Coordinates of C-alpha atoms and ligand atoms in Angstrom, one line a residue:
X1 CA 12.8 115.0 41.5
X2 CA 15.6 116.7 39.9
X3 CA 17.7 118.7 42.2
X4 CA 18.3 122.2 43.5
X5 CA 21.7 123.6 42.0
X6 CA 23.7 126.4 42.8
X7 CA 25.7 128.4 40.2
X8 CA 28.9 128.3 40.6
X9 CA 29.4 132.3 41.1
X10 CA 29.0 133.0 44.9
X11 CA 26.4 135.8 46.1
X12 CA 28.6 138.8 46.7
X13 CA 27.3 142.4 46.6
X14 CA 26.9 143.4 43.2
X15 CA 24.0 140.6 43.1
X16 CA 21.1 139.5 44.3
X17 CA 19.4 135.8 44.3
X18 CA 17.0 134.4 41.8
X19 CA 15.4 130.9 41.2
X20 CA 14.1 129.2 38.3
X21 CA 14.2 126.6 36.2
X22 CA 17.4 125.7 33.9
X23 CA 18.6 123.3 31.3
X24 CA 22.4 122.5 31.9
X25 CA 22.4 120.8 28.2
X26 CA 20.5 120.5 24.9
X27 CA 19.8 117.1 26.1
X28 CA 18.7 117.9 29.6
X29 CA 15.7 118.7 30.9
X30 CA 14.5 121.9 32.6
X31 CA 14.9 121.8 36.5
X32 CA 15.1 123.9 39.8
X33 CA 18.1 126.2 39.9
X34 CA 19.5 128.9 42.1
X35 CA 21.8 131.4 40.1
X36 CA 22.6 135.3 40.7
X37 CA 21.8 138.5 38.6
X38 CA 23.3 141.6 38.6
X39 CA 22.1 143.7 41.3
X40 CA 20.2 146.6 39.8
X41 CA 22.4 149.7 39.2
X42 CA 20.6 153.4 39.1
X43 CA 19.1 152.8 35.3
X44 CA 17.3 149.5 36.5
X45 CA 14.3 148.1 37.4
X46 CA 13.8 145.2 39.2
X47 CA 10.8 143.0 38.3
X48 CA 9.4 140.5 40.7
X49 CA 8.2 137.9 37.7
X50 CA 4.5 137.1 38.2
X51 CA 3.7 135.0 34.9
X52 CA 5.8 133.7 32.0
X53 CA 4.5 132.7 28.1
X54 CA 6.3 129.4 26.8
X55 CA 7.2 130.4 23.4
X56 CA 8.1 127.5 20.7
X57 CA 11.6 129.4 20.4
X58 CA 12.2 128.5 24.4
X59 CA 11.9 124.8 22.8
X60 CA 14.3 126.0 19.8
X61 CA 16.8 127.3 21.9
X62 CA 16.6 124.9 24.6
X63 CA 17.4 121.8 21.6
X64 CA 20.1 124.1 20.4
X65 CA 18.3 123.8 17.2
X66 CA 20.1 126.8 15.9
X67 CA 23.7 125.9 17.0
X68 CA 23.8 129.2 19.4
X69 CA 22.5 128.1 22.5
X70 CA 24.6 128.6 25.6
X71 CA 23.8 126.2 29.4
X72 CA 22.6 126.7 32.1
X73 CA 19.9 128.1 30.1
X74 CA 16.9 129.2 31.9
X75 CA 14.3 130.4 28.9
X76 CA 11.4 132.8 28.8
X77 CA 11.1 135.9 27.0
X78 CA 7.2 136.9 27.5
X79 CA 7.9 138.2 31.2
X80 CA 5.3 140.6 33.5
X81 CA 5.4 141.1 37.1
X82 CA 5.9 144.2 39.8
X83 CA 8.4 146.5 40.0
X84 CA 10.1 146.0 43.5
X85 CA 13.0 148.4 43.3
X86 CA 14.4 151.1 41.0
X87 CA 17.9 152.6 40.6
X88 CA 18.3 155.9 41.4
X89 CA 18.2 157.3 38.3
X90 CA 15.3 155.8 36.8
X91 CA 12.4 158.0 35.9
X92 CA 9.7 156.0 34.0
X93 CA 8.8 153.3 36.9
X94 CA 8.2 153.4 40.3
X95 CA 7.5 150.2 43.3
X96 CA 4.4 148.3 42.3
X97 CA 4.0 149.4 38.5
X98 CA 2.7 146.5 36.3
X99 CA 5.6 145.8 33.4
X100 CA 6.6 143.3 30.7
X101 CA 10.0 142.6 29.3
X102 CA 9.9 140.8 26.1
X103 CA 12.9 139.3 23.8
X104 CA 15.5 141.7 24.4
X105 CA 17.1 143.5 27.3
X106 CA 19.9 146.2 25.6
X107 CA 21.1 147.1 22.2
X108 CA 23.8 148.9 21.0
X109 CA 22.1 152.3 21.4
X110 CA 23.7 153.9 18.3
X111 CA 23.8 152.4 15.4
X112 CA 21.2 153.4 12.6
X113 CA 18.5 150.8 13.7
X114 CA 19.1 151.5 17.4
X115 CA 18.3 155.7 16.0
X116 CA 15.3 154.2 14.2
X117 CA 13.7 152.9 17.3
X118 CA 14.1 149.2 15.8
X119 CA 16.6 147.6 18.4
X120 CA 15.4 143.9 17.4
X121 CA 17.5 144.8 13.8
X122 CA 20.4 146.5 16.2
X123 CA 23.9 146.5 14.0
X124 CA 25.5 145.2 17.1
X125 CA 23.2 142.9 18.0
X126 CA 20.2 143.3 20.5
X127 CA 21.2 141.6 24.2
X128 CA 18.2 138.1 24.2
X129 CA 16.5 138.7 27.9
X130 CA 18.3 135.0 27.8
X131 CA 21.1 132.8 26.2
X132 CA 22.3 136.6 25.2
X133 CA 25.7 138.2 26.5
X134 CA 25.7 141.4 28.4
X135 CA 27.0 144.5 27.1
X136 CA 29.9 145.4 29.2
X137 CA 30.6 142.3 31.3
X138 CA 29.8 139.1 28.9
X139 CA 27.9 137.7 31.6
X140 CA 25.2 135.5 30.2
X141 CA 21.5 136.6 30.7
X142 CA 19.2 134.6 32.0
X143 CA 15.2 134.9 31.0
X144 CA 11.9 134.6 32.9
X145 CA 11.0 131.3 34.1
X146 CA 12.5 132.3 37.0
X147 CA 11.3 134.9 40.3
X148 CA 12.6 138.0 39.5
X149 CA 14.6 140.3 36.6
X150 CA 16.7 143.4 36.4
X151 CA 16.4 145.3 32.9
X152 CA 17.7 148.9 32.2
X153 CA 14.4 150.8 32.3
X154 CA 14.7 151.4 28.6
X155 CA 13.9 148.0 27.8
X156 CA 10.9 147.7 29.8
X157 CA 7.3 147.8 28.9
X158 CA 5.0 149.3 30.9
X159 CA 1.5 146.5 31.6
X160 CA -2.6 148.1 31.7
X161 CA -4.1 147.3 34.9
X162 CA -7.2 147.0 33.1
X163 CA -6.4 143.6 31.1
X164 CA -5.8 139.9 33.5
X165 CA -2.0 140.0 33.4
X166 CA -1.7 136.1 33.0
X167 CA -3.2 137.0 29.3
X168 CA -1.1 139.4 28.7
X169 CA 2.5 138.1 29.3
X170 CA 2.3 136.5 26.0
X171 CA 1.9 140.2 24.0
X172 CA 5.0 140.6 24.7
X173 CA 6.4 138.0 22.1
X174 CA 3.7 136.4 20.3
X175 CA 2.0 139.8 20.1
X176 CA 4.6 141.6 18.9
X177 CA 6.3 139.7 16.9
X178 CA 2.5 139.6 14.6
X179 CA 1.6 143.0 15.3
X180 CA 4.7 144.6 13.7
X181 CA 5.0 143.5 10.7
X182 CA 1.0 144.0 10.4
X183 CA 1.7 148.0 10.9
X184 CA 4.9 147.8 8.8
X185 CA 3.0 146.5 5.5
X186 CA -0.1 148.7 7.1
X187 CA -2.6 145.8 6.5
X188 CA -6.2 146.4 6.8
X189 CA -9.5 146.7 5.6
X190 CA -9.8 145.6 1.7
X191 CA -6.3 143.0 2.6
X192 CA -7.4 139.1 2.2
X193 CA -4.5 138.3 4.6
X194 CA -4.0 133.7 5.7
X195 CA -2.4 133.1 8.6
X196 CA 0.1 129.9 8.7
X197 CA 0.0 127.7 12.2
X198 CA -2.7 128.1 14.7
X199 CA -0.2 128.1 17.9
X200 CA 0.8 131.1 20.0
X201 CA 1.8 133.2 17.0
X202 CA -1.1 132.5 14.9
X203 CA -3.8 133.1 17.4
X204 CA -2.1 136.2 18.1
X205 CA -1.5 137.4 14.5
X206 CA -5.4 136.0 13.7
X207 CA -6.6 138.9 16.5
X208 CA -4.9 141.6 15.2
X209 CA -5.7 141.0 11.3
X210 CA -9.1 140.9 12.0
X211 CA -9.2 143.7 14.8
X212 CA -7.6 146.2 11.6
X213 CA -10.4 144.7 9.6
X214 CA -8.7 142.7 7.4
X215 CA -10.3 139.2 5.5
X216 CA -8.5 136.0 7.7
X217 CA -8.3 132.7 6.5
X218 CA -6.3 130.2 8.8
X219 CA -4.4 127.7 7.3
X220 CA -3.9 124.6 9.4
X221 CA -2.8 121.1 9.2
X222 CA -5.4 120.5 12.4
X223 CA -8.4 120.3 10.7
X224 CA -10.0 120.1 14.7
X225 CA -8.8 124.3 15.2
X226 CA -11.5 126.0 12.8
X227 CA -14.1 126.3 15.3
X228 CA -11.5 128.1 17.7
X229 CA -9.9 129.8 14.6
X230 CA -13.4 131.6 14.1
X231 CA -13.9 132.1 17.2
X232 CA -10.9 134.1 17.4
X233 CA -11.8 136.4 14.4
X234 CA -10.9 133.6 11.4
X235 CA -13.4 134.1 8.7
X236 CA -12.1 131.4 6.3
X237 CA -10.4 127.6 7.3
X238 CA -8.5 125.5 5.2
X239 CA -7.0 122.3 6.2
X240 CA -3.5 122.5 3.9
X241 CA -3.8 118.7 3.7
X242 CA -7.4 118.9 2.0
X243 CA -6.6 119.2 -2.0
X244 CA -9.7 120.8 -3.0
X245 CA -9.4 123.2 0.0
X246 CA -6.3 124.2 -1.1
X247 CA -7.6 124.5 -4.5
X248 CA -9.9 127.1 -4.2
X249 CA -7.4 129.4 -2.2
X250 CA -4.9 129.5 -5.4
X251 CA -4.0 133.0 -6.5
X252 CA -6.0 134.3 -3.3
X253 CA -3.9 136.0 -0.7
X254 CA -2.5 139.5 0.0
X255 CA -0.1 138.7 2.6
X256 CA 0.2 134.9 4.2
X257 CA 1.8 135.0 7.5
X258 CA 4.1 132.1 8.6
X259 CA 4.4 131.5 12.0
X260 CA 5.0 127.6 11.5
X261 CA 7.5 126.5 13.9
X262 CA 9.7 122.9 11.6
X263 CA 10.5 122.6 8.0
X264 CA 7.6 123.0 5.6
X265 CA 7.5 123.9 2.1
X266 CA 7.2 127.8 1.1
X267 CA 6.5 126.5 -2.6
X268 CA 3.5 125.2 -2.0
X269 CA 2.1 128.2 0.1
X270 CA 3.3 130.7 -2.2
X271 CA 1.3 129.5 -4.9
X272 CA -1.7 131.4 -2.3
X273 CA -0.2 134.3 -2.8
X274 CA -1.7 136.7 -5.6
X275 CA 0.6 138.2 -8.1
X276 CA 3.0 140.8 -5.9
X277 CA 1.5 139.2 -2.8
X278 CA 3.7 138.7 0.4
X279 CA 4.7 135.7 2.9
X280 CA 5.5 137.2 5.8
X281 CA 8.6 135.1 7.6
X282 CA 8.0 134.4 11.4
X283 CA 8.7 130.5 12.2
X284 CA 12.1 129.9 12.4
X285 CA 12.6 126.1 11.7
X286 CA 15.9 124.7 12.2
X287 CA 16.1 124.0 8.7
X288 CA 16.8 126.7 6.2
X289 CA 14.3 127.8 3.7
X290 CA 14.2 126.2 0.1
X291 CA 12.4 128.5 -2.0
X292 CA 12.1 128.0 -5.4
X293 CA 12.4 130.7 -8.4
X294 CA 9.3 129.6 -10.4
X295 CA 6.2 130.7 -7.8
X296 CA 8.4 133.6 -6.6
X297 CA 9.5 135.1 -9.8
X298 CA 6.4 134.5 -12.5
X299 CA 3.9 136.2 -10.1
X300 CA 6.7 138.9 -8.8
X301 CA 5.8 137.9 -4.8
X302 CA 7.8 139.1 -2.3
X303 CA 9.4 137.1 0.5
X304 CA 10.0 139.2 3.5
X305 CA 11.4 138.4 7.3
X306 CA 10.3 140.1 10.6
X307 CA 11.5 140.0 13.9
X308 CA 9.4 140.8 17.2
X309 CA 9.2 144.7 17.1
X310 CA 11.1 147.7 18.8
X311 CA 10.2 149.0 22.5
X312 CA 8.2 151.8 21.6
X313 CA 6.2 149.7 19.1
X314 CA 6.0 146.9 21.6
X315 CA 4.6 150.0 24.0
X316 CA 2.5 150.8 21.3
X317 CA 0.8 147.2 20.9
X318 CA 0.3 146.9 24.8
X319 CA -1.9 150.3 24.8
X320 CA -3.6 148.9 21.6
X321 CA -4.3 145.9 23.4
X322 CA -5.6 147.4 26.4
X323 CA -7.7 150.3 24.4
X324 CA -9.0 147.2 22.5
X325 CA -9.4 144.3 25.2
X326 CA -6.9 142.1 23.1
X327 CA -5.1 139.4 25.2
X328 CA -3.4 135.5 24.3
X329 CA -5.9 132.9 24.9
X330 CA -4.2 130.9 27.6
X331 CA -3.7 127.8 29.6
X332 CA -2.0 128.4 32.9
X333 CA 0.4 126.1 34.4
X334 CA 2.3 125.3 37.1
X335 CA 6.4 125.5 36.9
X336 CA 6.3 121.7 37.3
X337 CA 3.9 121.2 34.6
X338 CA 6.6 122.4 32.1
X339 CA 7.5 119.4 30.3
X340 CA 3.9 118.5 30.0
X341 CA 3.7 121.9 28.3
X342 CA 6.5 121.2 25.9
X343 CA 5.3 117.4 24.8
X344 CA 1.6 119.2 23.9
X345 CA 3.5 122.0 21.8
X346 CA 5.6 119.9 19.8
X347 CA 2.4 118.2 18.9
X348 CA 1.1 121.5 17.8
X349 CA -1.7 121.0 20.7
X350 CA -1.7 124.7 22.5
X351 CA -4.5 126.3 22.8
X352 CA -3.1 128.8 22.9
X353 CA 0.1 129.6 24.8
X354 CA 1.0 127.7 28.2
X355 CA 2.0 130.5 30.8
X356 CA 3.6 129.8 33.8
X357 CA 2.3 131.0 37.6
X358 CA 5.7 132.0 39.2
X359 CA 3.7 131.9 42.5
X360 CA 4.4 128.1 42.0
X361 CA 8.3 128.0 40.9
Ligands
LIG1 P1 3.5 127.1 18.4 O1 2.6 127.7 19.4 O2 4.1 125.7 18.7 O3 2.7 127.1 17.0 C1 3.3 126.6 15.8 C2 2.1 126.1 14.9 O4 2.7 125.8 13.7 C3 1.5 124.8 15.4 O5 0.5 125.0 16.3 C4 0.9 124.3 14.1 O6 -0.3 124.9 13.8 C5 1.9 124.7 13.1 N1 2.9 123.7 12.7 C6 3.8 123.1 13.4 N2 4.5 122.2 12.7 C7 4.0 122.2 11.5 C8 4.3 121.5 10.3 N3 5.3 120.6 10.2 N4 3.6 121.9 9.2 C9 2.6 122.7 9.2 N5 2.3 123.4 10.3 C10 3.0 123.1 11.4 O7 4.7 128.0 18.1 P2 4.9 129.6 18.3 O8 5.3 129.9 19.7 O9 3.7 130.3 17.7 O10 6.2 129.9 17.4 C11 6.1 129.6 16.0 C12 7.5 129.8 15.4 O11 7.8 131.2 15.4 C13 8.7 129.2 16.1 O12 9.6 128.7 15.1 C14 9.2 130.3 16.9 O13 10.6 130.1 17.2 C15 9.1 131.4 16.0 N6 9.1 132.8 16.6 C16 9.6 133.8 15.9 C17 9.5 135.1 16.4 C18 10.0 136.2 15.5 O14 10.3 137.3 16.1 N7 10.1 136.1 14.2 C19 9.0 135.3 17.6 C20 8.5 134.3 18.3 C21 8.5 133.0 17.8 P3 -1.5 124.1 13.0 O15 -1.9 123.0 14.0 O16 -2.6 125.1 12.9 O17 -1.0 123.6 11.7
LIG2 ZN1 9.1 134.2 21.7
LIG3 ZN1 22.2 149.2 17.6

């Protein structure tokens, strides 16, 4: 059993107690810890965390697969629970609302992104809900597998009561991260649009795609997902290890949608692509991207990034999802199940994001 720690900062006023589950190292793995937040002040919300999504960049972050990652570490970034208190001055929430908090927790509030409503491309840098540095103090944040969270209201999301909340704690990362860029290239009906990976992102951006009526081809190396890829909208499989498969989708796409999560080769999916047709960036390998001139150039495609969304589009999906009955399909786990959950992920065997019960952390 690994133990029970105790940060090293004491509980003083000013904060208030939280558990979860931390990694003190890349090479460590996640166990019980006890650690302090910042008490809410009158523009927060305190959130009493009901269920967390395991997203594969917990897993990135957590390996310190991008060289940024800062321990103790306690992950999780697809948050929704109950409001239990509010500063003073907040005016959105009250005790007992349903909310979500997703990737980030502040921005720099001014800069031209921040005015455009897109905090995830802040100038300044967005604050990460964990491994991110507070504005102000420096102090580290610490994300959702864990009881409870204080967020400036303005960064909160507010939940339907009319969708299971379990099912809808991954919207607020895998769903937004696939919505957005949907809305920004406005795909729908007439768009033959592939999705890349059938994990968490991919089931999510399969949903949407076909809810705006677009064509949806999944392209998978588990040739086992197509019957769950059509049950989830999918009207076209392709294995991407399967030649003639992959023949027949030359030349085909409007927009392919990458959400695959270690080093793969852009080359060979571009080639899907029709002439001026789009991959859409979402994995984010350790590894950087090799493209290569030829496929890109001679057929004029574009290569574009996209990260999650801003807060009032990620408001903007949650009311679409609840006008619409869109939620993740899920497994649910216990906090203790968590490695478990990791192992099958790396193995690209979700089905189709883990979320954890905090009633059992
Ligand atoms: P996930 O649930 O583990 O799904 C990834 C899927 O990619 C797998 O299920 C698998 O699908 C496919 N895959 C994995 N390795 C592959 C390989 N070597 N070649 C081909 N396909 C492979 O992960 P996720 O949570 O959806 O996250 C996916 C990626 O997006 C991660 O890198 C994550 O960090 C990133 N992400 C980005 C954003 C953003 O804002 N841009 C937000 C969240 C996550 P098949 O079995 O169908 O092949
Ligand atoms: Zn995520
Ligand atoms: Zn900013």
């Amino acid at each position: 059993m690994p133990q029970v720690q105790t940060s090293a900062a004491s509980t003083a006023i000013g904060t208030i107690p939280s558990k979860g589950y931390a990694a003190g190292a890349a090479s460590a793995q996640l166990a019980p810890w006890n650690f302090e937040r910042r008490a809410p002040g009158p523009h927060d919300v305190q959130i009493d965390i009901r269920y967390c999504g395991i997203c594969h960049t917990d897993l990135h972050f957590l390996r310190n697969d991008w060289g940024i990652s800062v321990y103790p570490m306690v992950p999780g970034h697809e948050i929704v629970g109950v409001v239990t208190h509010v500063g003073d001055h907040v005016h959105k929430f009250k005790e007992g609302d349903l909310v979500g908090v997703g990737c980030m927790v502040e921005s720099c509030r001014v800069c031209d992104s921040c005015n455009n409503g897109e905090q995830q491309y802040c100038h300044n840098g967005m604050t990460l809900t964990y491994n991110g540095a507070e504005k102000g103090t420096g102090n580290i944040t610490y994300g959702g597998y864990s009881n409870n969270i204080v967020v400036n209201e303005d960064f909160v999301l507010r939940v339907s009561e009319k969708l299971p909340l379990e099912a809808v704690a991954p919207l607020l990362c895998a769903g937004i991260t696939t919505y957005s860029p949907m809305r920004r290239f406005k795909i729908g009906k007439g768009d033959k649009v592939a999705v890349l990976g059938l994990g968490g992102l991919g089931h999510m951006a399969v949903k949407f795609a076909a809810s705006f009526g677009a064509d949806v081809t999944v392209l998978s190396s588990s040739s086992h997902k197509e019957a769950d890829a059509k049950r989830l909208g999918a009207h076209n499989f392709v294995v991407t290890t399967n030649e003639e498969q992959v023949k027949k989708v030359a030349k085909k796409f409007d927009y392919i949608i990458d959400t695959v999560s270690s080093k793969h080769n852009d080359n060979f999916y571009l080639e899907m692509l029709k002439s001026k047709g789009t991959l859409i960036c979402l994995g984010v390998p350790a590894e950087p991207r090799e493209l290569h001139w030829y496929p890109l150039q001679f057929q004029g495609r574009v290569v574009v990034g996209s990260i999650i969304g801003g807060i009032a589009e990620t408001q903007e999906m949650l009311d679409y999802c609840a006008a619409n009955n869109i939620t993740a399909d899920i497994e649910l786990i216990a906090m203790r199940d968590i490695h478990q959950a990791y192992d099958r992920m790396e193995k690209s065997d979700v089905k189709y994001r883990f979320v954890i019960d905090m009633a059992t952390l």
